Coordinates of C-alpha atoms in Angstrom, one line a residue:
M20 CA -0.2 0.2 -0.1
K21 CA 0.9 3.5 -0.7
Y22 CA -0.7 5.5 2.1
G23 CA -1.6 2.2 4.5
D24 CA 0.7 1.3 7.5
E25 CA 2.0 -2.2 8.3
I26 CA -1.5 -2.9 9.9
Q27 CA -3.3 -1.1 7.2
S28 CA -1.1 -2.6 4.5
S29 CA -2.0 -6.5 5.4
L30 CA -5.7 -5.3 6.0
H31 CA -6.6 -7.3 2.9
T32 CA -5.5 -10.4 3.7
K33 CA -8.5 -10.5 6.1
F34 CA -11.2 -10.7 3.1
P35 CA -11.5 -13.3 0.3
S36 CA -9.6 -12.6 -3.1
E37 CA -13.1 -12.0 -4.7
H38 CA -14.4 -9.5 -2.2
V39 CA -14.0 -5.7 -3.1
L40 CA -11.9 -5.1 -0.1
G41 CA -9.2 -8.2 -1.0
N42 CA -7.4 -6.5 -3.0
A43 CA -4.5 -3.9 -1.4
D44 CA -4.9 -1.2 -3.8
R45 CA -8.5 -1.2 -3.0
V46 CA -7.9 -0.9 0.5
D47 CA -5.7 1.6 0.1
T48 CA -8.4 3.4 -1.9
F49 CA -11.0 3.1 0.3
L50 CA -9.1 4.8 3.5
Q51 CA -7.9 7.6 1.9
W52 CA -11.6 8.1 0.5
M53 CA -12.7 7.2 4.1
T54 CA -10.6 9.8 5.5
F55 CA -11.4 12.6 3.1
F56 CA -15.1 12.0 3.3
R57 CA -14.4 12.8 7.4
R58 CA -12.6 15.7 6.5
N59 CA -15.1 17.0 4.2
L60 CA -18.8 16.1 4.8
H61 CA -20.2 18.4 1.8
R62 CA -18.4 16.1 -0.7
F63 CA -19.7 13.2 0.7
A64 CA -23.5 14.9 1.1
E65 CA -22.5 15.8 -2.7
T66 CA -20.5 12.3 -4.0
Y67 CA -21.7 9.5 -2.1
L68 CA -25.2 10.7 -0.8
N69 CA -25.8 12.5 -4.6
I70 CA -27.6 15.2 -2.7
K71 CA -26.9 18.6 -4.7
L72 CA -25.8 21.7 -1.9
Y73 CA -26.3 25.4 -2.3
W74 CA -22.6 26.6 -1.9
Y75 CA -23.5 28.4 1.7
Q76 CA -24.7 24.7 2.8
A77 CA -21.6 23.2 1.6
I78 CA -19.8 25.6 3.9
V79 CA -22.0 25.1 6.6
L80 CA -22.0 21.2 6.3
Y81 CA -17.6 21.6 6.5
L82 CA -17.5 23.6 9.6
M83 CA -19.8 21.4 11.0
G84 CA -17.6 18.5 10.6
R85 CA -14.4 20.6 11.1
S86 CA -15.6 22.3 14.7
A87 CA -15.9 20.1 18.2
T88 CA -18.6 23.1 19.0
F89 CA -21.1 24.4 16.1
C90 CA -23.3 27.1 16.5
W91 CA -25.5 28.1 13.5
V92 CA -27.8 31.1 14.0
A93 CA -30.1 31.7 10.8
S94 CA -33.0 33.0 10.0
R95 CA -36.1 31.3 8.9
A96 CA -36.0 29.4 6.1
A97 CA -32.6 29.0 5.6
A98 CA -32.9 25.2 5.7
K99 CA -31.6 24.2 8.9
S100 CA -33.2 21.2 9.5
F101 CA -32.2 20.1 5.9
I102 CA -28.7 20.7 6.9
I103 CA -29.2 19.1 10.4
A104 CA -30.2 15.8 9.0
I105 CA -27.5 15.7 5.9
F106 CA -24.6 16.1 8.9
T107 CA -26.4 13.4 11.7
C108 CA -26.6 10.9 8.6
S109 CA -23.1 11.7 7.3
M110 CA -21.4 11.0 10.8
C111 CA -23.3 8.1 11.6
I112 CA -22.8 6.7 8.2
L113 CA -18.7 7.7 8.6
Y114 CA -18.3 6.9 11.6
P115 CA -19.8 3.5 12.2
G116 CA -21.9 2.8 15.7
Y117 CA -21.7 6.7 16.2
Q118 CA -24.6 7.6 18.4
F119 CA -26.2 11.0 18.2
V120 CA -29.0 12.8 19.9
L121 CA -31.5 15.2 18.9
C122 CA -32.9 17.5 21.0
S123 CA -35.1 20.5 21.3
G124 CA -37.2 22.8 23.3
T125 CA -40.0 20.3 22.3
R126 CA -39.6 16.7 21.2
G127 CA -42.3 17.7 18.2
Q128 CA -39.8 19.7 17.2
A129 CA -36.9 17.7 16.6
R130 CA -38.9 14.9 15.6
L131 CA -39.4 16.8 12.6
I132 CA -35.9 16.5 12.0
V133 CA -36.3 12.4 11.6
S134 CA -39.9 12.4 10.3
A135 CA -40.2 15.1 7.9
K136 CA -36.1 15.4 6.5
I137 CA -34.3 11.8 7.0
L138 CA -37.2 9.1 6.9
G139 CA -39.4 11.7 4.2
E140 CA -37.0 13.9 2.2
L141 CA -33.5 12.9 2.2
I142 CA -34.8 9.2 1.6
R143 CA -36.1 9.7 -1.3
M144 CA -33.3 12.0 -2.7
S145 CA -30.5 9.4 -1.8
N146 CA -30.7 6.1 -2.8
S147 CA -27.6 5.3 -1.2
L148 CA -29.1 6.6 2.1
A149 CA -32.1 5.0 1.8
N150 CA -29.4 1.7 1.3
E151 CA -27.5 2.5 4.7
I152 CA -30.6 2.9 7.1
D153 CA -32.3 -0.3 8.8
M154 CA -35.8 0.0 8.5
S155 CA -36.7 -2.6 10.7
K156 CA -35.3 -1.2 13.4
T157 CA -36.3 2.2 12.6
K158 CA -39.1 3.4 14.9
N159 CA -40.9 7.1 14.6
T160 CA -43.7 7.3 16.8
S161 CA -44.8 10.0 19.4
Q162 CA -42.9 7.6 22.3
E163 CA -40.0 7.0 20.2
T164 CA -37.8 7.9 17.6
I165 CA -35.1 6.1 16.3
V166 CA -33.2 6.2 13.3
W167 CA -30.9 2.9 13.3
F168 CA -27.7 2.3 10.4
K169 CA -27.0 -0.9 9.4
N170 CA -23.4 -0.1 10.6
G171 CA -24.7 -0.3 14.2
S172 CA -24.8 4.0 14.2
S173 CA -28.2 5.6 15.6
I174 CA -29.9 9.1 15.5
V175 CA -31.9 8.9 19.0
V176 CA -34.9 12.0 19.2
V177 CA -35.0 12.8 23.3
T178 CA -37.4 15.1 24.9
S179 CA -35.2 17.9 27.1
S180 CA -36.1 17.6 30.6
D181 CA -35.3 15.1 33.4
S182 CA -37.2 12.4 31.8
A183 CA -33.8 12.1 29.6
R184 CA -31.5 11.0 31.7
G185 CA -29.6 7.6 31.2
Y186 CA -28.9 8.2 27.0
R187 CA -25.4 8.3 26.0
A188 CA -24.1 10.1 22.8
H189 CA -21.1 10.6 20.7
G190 CA -22.9 13.8 19.5
Y191 CA -25.8 15.9 19.7
C192 CA -27.4 18.7 18.1
A193 CA -30.0 20.9 20.2
E194 CA -32.1 22.5 17.6
E195 CA -34.0 25.3 18.0
F196 CA -31.4 25.5 21.4
R197 CA -33.1 29.4 22.7
T198 CA -36.7 27.3 23.9
I199 CA -34.1 24.5 26.1
D200 CA -33.8 25.6 29.3
K201 CA -30.0 25.8 30.2
T202 CA -30.3 24.3 33.9
I203 CA -31.6 21.1 31.7
L204 CA -28.7 21.1 28.5
D205 CA -26.1 21.6 31.6
S206 CA -27.3 19.0 34.1
V207 CA -29.0 16.3 31.5
I208 CA -28.5 16.9 27.6
I209 CA -24.2 17.5 27.9
P210 CA -23.8 14.6 30.4
F211 CA -25.0 12.2 27.3
L212 CA -21.6 13.2 25.7
V213 CA -18.8 10.2 25.5
I214 CA -16.3 9.4 23.2
R215 CA -16.5 7.0 20.5
K216 CA -14.2 4.2 21.2
P217 CA -13.8 2.0 17.9
P218 CA -12.3 -1.3 18.4
Y219 CA -9.1 -0.3 16.8
M220 CA -8.3 2.2 19.5
M221 CA -8.3 -0.4 22.2
T222 CA -5.2 -1.7 20.7
A223 CA -1.3 -0.8 21.8
R224 CA -0.8 0.3 18.2
Y225 CA -3.6 3.1 18.2
A226 CA -4.3 3.9 21.4
D227 CA -1.5 6.7 22.3
V228 CA -1.8 8.3 19.1
P229 CA -3.1 12.0 19.4
E230 CA -4.1 12.5 15.8
L231 CA -6.7 9.3 16.4
Q232 CA -8.5 10.9 19.0
E233 CA -12.0 11.9 18.3
E234 CA -13.7 14.8 20.1
F235 CA -17.2 15.0 20.3
K236 CA -19.6 16.9 18.8
E237 CA -21.6 19.9 20.3
V238 CA -24.2 21.8 17.7
Y239 CA -26.1 24.5 18.4
I240 CA -28.9 25.8 15.9
S241 CA -31.4 27.9 16.4
S242 CA -32.9 31.7 14.7
A243 CA -32.4 34.9 16.9
W244 CA -33.4 35.8 20.6
L245 CA -33.3 38.1 22.7
C246 CA -29.3 39.3 24.0
D247 CA -30.6 38.9 27.8
H248 CA -31.3 35.1 27.1
W249 CA -28.7 32.6 27.9
M250 CA -27.7 32.2 24.3
W251 CA -26.4 35.2 23.6
P252 CA -23.3 34.8 26.3
F253 CA -23.0 31.4 24.6
M254 CA -22.6 32.8 21.2
K255 CA -20.1 35.6 22.4
E256 CA -18.1 32.8 24.0
T257 CA -18.3 30.7 21.0
A258 CA -17.0 33.8 18.5
K259 CA -14.3 34.2 21.0
N260 CA -12.8 30.6 21.3
M261 CA -13.3 30.5 17.4
F262 CA -10.7 33.6 16.8
D263 CA -9.0 32.4 19.7
G264 CA -7.9 29.6 17.4
G265 CA -10.0 27.0 19.1
S266 CA -12.4 24.1 17.8
S267 CA -15.5 26.3 17.5
T268 CA -17.3 28.2 15.2
I269 CA -20.4 30.4 14.6
L270 CA -22.0 31.5 11.7
G271 CA -25.1 34.0 11.6
M272 CA -27.2 34.0 8.4
D273 CA -29.9 36.6 7.1
Y274 CA -32.8 36.6 5.1
A275 CA -30.4 37.5 2.0
I276 CA -29.5 34.2 2.1
V277 CA -32.3 32.7 1.2
L278 CA -33.0 35.2 -1.2
K279 CA -29.5 34.7 -2.8
H280 CA -30.6 31.4 -3.5
R281 CA -34.2 31.5 -4.3
I282 CA -35.5 29.3 -1.4
K283 CA -38.1 32.4 -0.9
T284 CA -38.9 34.7 -3.8
R285 CA -38.5 38.5 -2.8
A286 CA -42.3 38.6 -3.2
Q287 CA -42.8 35.8 -1.0
L288 CA -40.5 37.9 1.6
T289 CA -42.4 40.8 1.3
S290 CA -45.1 39.7 1.7
A291 CA -44.2 37.6 5.3
K292 CA -42.6 40.9 6.1
Q293 CA -45.9 42.8 5.7
K294 CA -47.8 40.0 8.2
A295 CA -45.4 39.5 10.8
D296 CA -44.8 42.5 13.0
P297 CA -41.6 44.3 13.4
I298 CA -39.7 42.4 16.5
T299 CA -41.0 38.9 14.5
W300 CA -39.7 39.9 11.1
A301 CA -36.0 41.1 12.8
L302 CA -35.5 37.6 14.8
E303 CA -36.6 35.1 12.4
Y304 CA -35.4 36.7 9.2
G305 CA -33.4 39.7 10.0
N306 CA -31.1 37.3 12.6
I307 CA -30.8 40.3 14.5
M308 CA -30.3 39.3 18.4
L309 CA -33.1 42.3 20.3
K310 CA -32.3 44.4 23.2
N311 CA -35.0 46.0 25.1
S312 CA -35.7 49.2 24.3
A313 CA -34.3 51.8 26.9
G314 CA -37.5 53.0 26.9
A315 CA -39.9 49.9 26.8
Y316 CA -42.1 49.9 30.2
F317 CA -42.8 46.1 29.6
P318 CA -39.6 44.9 28.5
Y319 CA -39.9 41.6 25.6
A320 CA -38.6 39.4 27.6
L321 CA -40.2 40.3 31.0
L322 CA -43.8 39.4 28.8
S323 CA -42.5 36.3 26.7
G324 CA -40.8 34.7 30.3
R325 CA -45.0 34.4 31.1
Q326 CA -45.5 32.5 27.7
V327 CA -46.3 29.2 30.1
M328 CA -50.2 28.6 29.0
K329 CA -50.5 25.9 27.2
K330 CA -54.5 25.4 26.4
A331 CA -56.4 28.1 25.2
F332 CA -60.4 29.1 25.4
Y333 CA -62.3 28.8 22.5
P334 CA -66.0 30.8 22.3
R335 CA -68.8 29.1 21.3
R336 CA -69.7 29.6 17.1
Q337 CA -72.9 29.1 15.3
E338 CA -72.0 25.8 14.1
D339 CA -71.1 24.5 17.8
K340 CA -73.7 23.3 20.3
K341 CA -70.6 24.3 23.2
P342 CA -67.4 25.9 23.1
K343 CA -64.9 23.8 21.5
L344 CA -62.4 23.8 24.6
Q345 CA -63.6 24.3 27.3
L346 CA -62.0 25.4 30.6
P347 CA -64.0 23.7 33.6
K348 CA -64.8 26.7 36.2
L349 CA -62.6 25.9 39.3
P350 CA -64.2 26.4 42.9
D351 CA -63.7 30.2 43.8
E352 CA -63.0 31.1 40.3
I353 CA -63.5 34.6 39.1
R354 CA -63.9 35.1 34.9
I355 CA -63.5 38.5 33.3
V356 CA -64.2 39.7 30.0
A357 CA -62.5 43.4 29.7
A358 CA -63.6 45.4 26.6
D359 CA -61.9 48.0 24.7
I360 CA -63.9 49.8 22.4
A361 CA -63.3 51.2 19.2
M362 CA -66.0 53.4 16.7
I363 CA -67.2 52.6 13.7
D364 CA -65.6 55.2 11.9
N365 CA -62.1 54.7 13.8
D366 CA -58.7 54.6 11.9
K367 CA -56.3 51.9 11.3
N368 CA -54.2 52.2 14.5
D369 CA -57.6 51.7 17.1
Q370 CA -59.8 48.6 17.0
S371 CA -61.6 46.9 20.0
V372 CA -60.4 44.4 22.0
F373 CA -62.4 41.7 23.9
T374 CA -59.7 40.1 26.5
L375 CA -61.1 36.4 29.2
I376 CA -59.2 36.8 32.5
R377 CA -59.2 33.9 34.6
C378 CA -59.1 35.2 38.7
L379 CA -57.1 31.9 40.4
P380 CA -57.3 32.1 44.1
E381 CA -54.1 31.5 45.9
A382 CA -52.6 31.8 49.2
L383 CA -49.7 33.8 49.9
Y384 CA -48.2 33.8 53.5
D385 CA -46.3 37.3 54.0
G386 CA -43.8 36.1 57.3
E387 CA -43.6 32.6 59.7
G388 CA -46.5 32.7 62.0
E389 CA -48.9 35.1 59.5
S390 CA -51.8 33.8 58.4
P391 CA -52.1 33.5 54.6
R392 CA -54.1 35.9 52.3
T393 CA -55.5 35.3 49.1
T394 CA -54.3 36.8 46.1
Y395 CA -55.3 35.8 42.5
R396 CA -53.1 34.2 39.7
L397 CA -54.2 35.9 36.2
Q398 CA -54.3 33.4 33.0
V399 CA -55.3 35.1 29.8
P400 CA -56.6 31.8 27.6
Y401 CA -58.0 33.9 25.1
L402 CA -58.1 37.8 23.2
E403 CA -59.7 39.0 20.0
S404 CA -59.7 42.1 18.1
R405 CA -62.2 43.8 15.6
R406 CA -62.6 46.7 13.4
G407 CA -64.5 49.1 14.6
Q408 CA -68.9 47.6 14.8
E409 CA -72.2 49.1 15.1
T410 CA -72.8 49.4 19.1
L411 CA -75.5 46.6 19.1
I412 CA -72.9 44.3 17.5
Q413 CA -70.2 44.8 19.5
A414 CA -72.6 44.5 22.7
T415 CA -73.8 41.3 21.4
R416 CA -70.5 39.8 20.5
I417 CA -69.7 41.1 24.4
R418 CA -72.4 38.8 25.7
Q419 CA -71.9 36.1 23.2
L420 CA -67.9 36.1 25.3
F421 CA -69.6 36.4 28.8
D422 CA -72.2 33.7 28.5
S423 CA -69.7 31.4 26.7
F424 CA -66.6 31.7 29.4
E425 CA -69.3 31.7 31.7
A426 CA -67.9 35.3 33.2
D427 CA -68.8 36.9 36.3
F428 CA -67.8 40.4 35.8
C429 CA -67.2 42.9 32.4
V430 CA -64.9 45.7 32.7
L431 CA -65.8 48.0 30.0
D432 CA -64.0 51.0 29.0
C433 CA -66.9 53.7 28.8
R434 CA -65.3 56.7 27.4
N435 CA -66.5 58.0 24.3
A436 CA -68.4 54.9 22.2
G437 CA -67.9 52.8 25.4
A438 CA -71.0 54.6 26.9
A439 CA -73.0 53.8 24.3
I440 CA -71.9 49.7 24.5
A441 CA -72.6 50.5 28.3
G442 CA -76.5 51.6 27.1
A443 CA -77.1 48.7 24.8
L444 CA -76.0 46.2 27.5
G445 CA -78.6 47.8 29.7
R446 CA -81.3 46.6 27.6
V447 CA -82.7 42.8 26.8
I448 CA -80.4 42.3 23.6
Y449 CA -81.8 39.3 21.0
D450 CA -78.8 37.3 19.5
E451 CA -80.2 36.4 16.1
M452 CA -76.9 33.8 15.5
F453 CA -77.5 31.7 19.0
D454 CA -81.6 32.2 19.1
V455 CA -81.2 33.9 22.6
E456 CA -82.2 36.8 24.9
Y457 CA -79.7 38.4 27.0
R458 CA -80.8 39.8 30.2
P459 CA -80.3 43.5 31.0
W460 CA -76.9 44.6 32.7
S461 CA -76.2 46.9 35.6
C462 CA -73.7 49.1 36.4
I463 CA -71.4 48.3 39.5
N464 CA -69.5 51.7 40.3
N465 CA -70.0 54.8 38.2
D466 CA -73.8 56.8 38.9
D467 CA -73.2 58.2 35.4
I468 CA -72.9 55.1 33.3
A469 CA -75.8 53.3 35.3
K470 CA -78.3 56.3 34.2
L471 CA -77.4 55.1 30.7
M472 CA -78.6 51.3 31.8
P473 CA -82.4 51.9 32.7
S474 CA -83.3 48.6 34.0
P475 CA -84.5 48.0 37.3
N476 CA -83.4 44.2 37.0
G477 CA -80.3 44.3 35.4
L478 CA -77.6 41.6 36.2
P479 CA -74.5 44.3 38.9
V480 CA -71.6 42.5 36.6
L481 CA -70.5 45.7 34.7
Y482 CA -67.7 47.7 35.8
A483 CA -67.2 51.2 34.1
F484 CA -63.6 52.2 33.2
T485 CA -63.2 55.7 32.6
G486 CA -59.5 56.4 33.2
T487 CA -57.5 59.6 34.5
S488 CA -53.8 60.2 34.3
Q489 CA -53.4 58.9 37.8
V490 CA -55.5 55.8 37.3
N491 CA -54.3 54.6 33.8
S492 CA -50.7 55.2 35.8
T493 CA -51.8 53.2 38.5
M494 CA -52.9 50.3 35.8
A495 CA -49.9 50.3 33.8
V496 CA -48.0 49.7 37.2
N497 CA -50.0 47.0 38.8
M498 CA -49.9 45.3 35.3
R499 CA -45.9 45.4 35.2
T500 CA -45.7 44.1 39.0
L501 CA -47.9 41.3 37.7
F502 CA -45.5 40.4 35.2
V503 CA -42.4 40.6 37.5
D504 CA -44.5 38.7 40.2
K505 CA -44.8 36.1 37.7
R506 CA -48.6 36.3 39.0
I507 CA -49.8 35.8 35.4
D508 CA -49.6 33.7 32.5
L509 CA -49.8 34.1 28.9
L510 CA -50.8 31.2 26.0
I511 CA -47.1 30.0 25.1
S512 CA -45.5 30.5 21.8
H513 CA -47.2 30.3 18.1
A514 CA -45.3 27.4 17.0
E515 CA -45.5 25.7 20.5
G516 CA -49.3 26.2 20.3
I517 CA -49.2 24.1 16.4
E518 CA -47.5 21.2 18.5
E519 CA -50.1 21.4 21.2
L520 CA -53.1 21.8 18.7
T521 CA -51.6 19.2 16.2
S522 CA -50.7 16.3 19.3
K523 CA -54.1 17.6 21.2
I524 CA -57.0 18.3 19.0
P525 CA -57.7 15.9 15.9
E526 CA -59.9 18.7 14.0
Y527 CA -57.1 20.8 13.8
A528 CA -54.3 17.7 12.8
A529 CA -56.7 16.7 10.5
S530 CA -58.1 19.5 8.6
N531 CA -56.7 21.4 5.6
D532 CA -59.0 24.0 5.7
P533 CA -56.8 27.5 6.5
D534 CA -60.3 28.9 8.1
E535 CA -60.3 26.0 10.6
Q536 CA -56.8 26.2 11.3
L537 CA -56.9 30.1 11.8
F538 CA -59.6 29.1 14.4
W539 CA -57.2 27.1 16.5
E540 CA -54.2 29.0 15.6
K541 CA -56.1 32.4 16.5
P542 CA -55.6 32.9 20.6
Y543 CA -51.8 32.0 19.9
L544 CA -51.4 34.6 17.0
E545 CA -53.4 37.4 19.5
T546 CA -51.1 36.5 22.3
K547 CA -48.2 37.0 19.9
A548 CA -49.3 40.5 19.1
L549 CA -50.3 41.5 22.5
I550 CA -46.7 40.9 23.3
Y551 CA -45.5 42.8 20.3
E552 CA -47.6 46.1 21.4
C553 CA -46.9 46.0 24.7
A554 CA -42.9 45.7 24.0
N555 CA -43.0 48.6 21.7
L556 CA -44.6 51.2 24.5
Q557 CA -43.0 53.8 25.4
Y558 CA -43.1 55.7 28.7
E559 CA -42.4 58.3 30.7
K560 CA -43.3 59.7 34.3
L561 CA -45.2 63.0 34.6
E562 CA -42.9 65.7 36.8
S563 CA -46.2 67.6 38.0
T564 CA -47.8 64.2 39.1
G565 CA -45.1 61.9 39.2
A566 CA -47.4 59.2 37.5
I567 CA -46.2 56.9 34.6
K568 CA -47.6 57.4 30.8
V569 CA -47.6 54.9 28.8
K570 CA -48.1 55.5 25.3
E571 CA -47.5 53.9 21.6
K572 CA -45.1 54.9 18.6
S573 CA -47.0 56.6 16.1
T574 CA -47.6 54.0 13.8
A575 CA -48.7 51.5 16.6
M576 CA -51.4 50.2 18.9
K577 CA -51.9 49.5 22.1
D578 CA -55.7 48.3 22.5
R579 CA -54.7 44.7 23.8
Y580 CA -52.4 46.3 26.2
S581 CA -55.0 48.6 27.1
S582 CA -57.8 45.7 27.4
L583 CA -56.0 43.2 29.4
A584 CA -54.3 45.9 32.1
M585 CA -58.0 47.5 32.3
G586 CA -58.9 43.8 33.2
C587 CA -56.3 43.4 35.5
Y588 CA -56.8 46.4 37.2
F589 CA -59.7 45.5 38.1
A590 CA -58.7 41.7 39.2
S591 CA -56.7 44.0 41.9
E592 CA -59.4 45.8 43.2
L593 CA -61.1 42.4 43.6
E594 CA -58.0 40.6 45.6
Q595 CA -57.6 43.8 47.8
D596 CA -61.7 44.0 48.7
L597 CA -61.1 40.4 49.6
G598 CA -58.7 41.2 51.7
R599 CA -59.9 43.4 53.8
Y600 CA -63.3 41.2 54.2
Q601 CA -61.9 37.6 54.7
D602 CA -60.7 38.3 58.2
E603 CA -64.1 38.8 59.4
E604 CA -66.4 36.3 57.1
E605 CA -65.4 32.9 55.0
L606 CA -64.6 33.3 51.1
S607 CA -67.8 31.8 50.1
N608 CA -69.6 34.5 51.9
S609 CA -67.1 38.0 51.1
P610 CA -69.1 40.3 49.4
I611 CA -67.4 42.5 46.3
F612 CA -66.9 45.9 47.1
V613 CA -65.9 47.2 44.0
S614 CA -68.7 49.9 43.9
K615 CA -67.2 52.2 46.5
L616 CA -64.4 52.6 43.6
N617 CA -64.7 56.1 42.6
M618 CA -63.4 56.9 39.4

């Protein structure tokens, strides 16, 4: 042999002469190609797997293969999952017995790399890859997802949680690693790693050859996120190691790479930008790591950190006998519908928003030996925005939501058009959609609004909000405090919501109707819009009174903020009243004295 050592030169004698490796020259060629492919994964993908790559994909694959730690932060549609699939398969083929782990913030996200990319797209593109995979052992279910290769290698999908302990791996990929808890990554995922020990490394001849020592692979893939997330210092550390000549690599790519290779057209990107809010566009396409605005009263991280609630509420539709996905009302739970009203001839920066809020009582101990006081944890399972409509239409919609949600109170902005809505709610309303008459309401806190609601037997459920600068300041401070104290829960992100719907709602998973899909996704989309609105609000402190003034930018809206903040304000007033009377009476007998408020 031209390049082999004394052991490799005799390797051909271990095979029959008619075998492909029964010839010394063929063994020499095989070893050269194996070495070449291991050092150039992009060449392996194009030559052996016969997968055509864009030049940037070839660069990414090459650097993945050459780096011990690889971090790639790239825009949506940059084919990140596609490259991960090629990389993991290439490593498993080129290194027999290689164990690779895929993990993400949600199991379904990592599983898509196997189900959609490897077992879907790639094996259709590459007969060579299909021939390498042992389909008789490969599993792809919601409980177990593993790809077995005929040489003993494997790709396993694990959940990023404590339940994943016990695996062993020679490499792992943290897909959308910004969604993975850092504690889980450090205590569960990274301890998976062990060095691959092929049999030849156990012999005296090769055991101590430094060039043959393998490093385990750590691959981190994500879109951009916030600078106060753990991924930002990790990215800076990776970059420092790279520029200091270490074994790490970090790459960043924005939507230009997608446009350059016509993965998406300019028209498609323009349409996506028009539909997305600026923060989403900056993160997912601009690939910009965002810092909180210096003047932001509700930092983005503060808001997104409370996206912990998976289950949304869905109001009853005309074709439904009852709400599609009900949230059973708990004992002592109070439910609120908060409505910020826009007029019918409103401009594009004004709309009506209805926010549904659950007030869940919890015991809070202020100190040792103290009696507990009851506080509310607020949950926002649904909100809805609409353009300004006629008074009766909006009043009817409020009643539909109120009844569907089994609400106890309605908080209504009674300035301008809201006063007319209150008047309509003070009369019998016939709902043609559900063929039902709604009983009139009465106002519990404002005499002027109460005079607009003439029914003597109205249900005392309407709280009229007529904000002043001081009340608006208190309202803003109260809502921020709820977020800081982690006493308010919002729905999870849209992407996580889709996964939740796919796994839990058969009607959604089986539907190809865009309107039906939008119905199920809407609460998560509205929550996303709420967070964007709040994160873009600026504030100033008024010198004359010391009050906080929250205001939107010239082209932005704050209707979702206003609706939620009013509901939170009312809930806090209920909590204060409850605290005053719970020492004297049992909770079940404690009256709600919000009527004492003088707005």
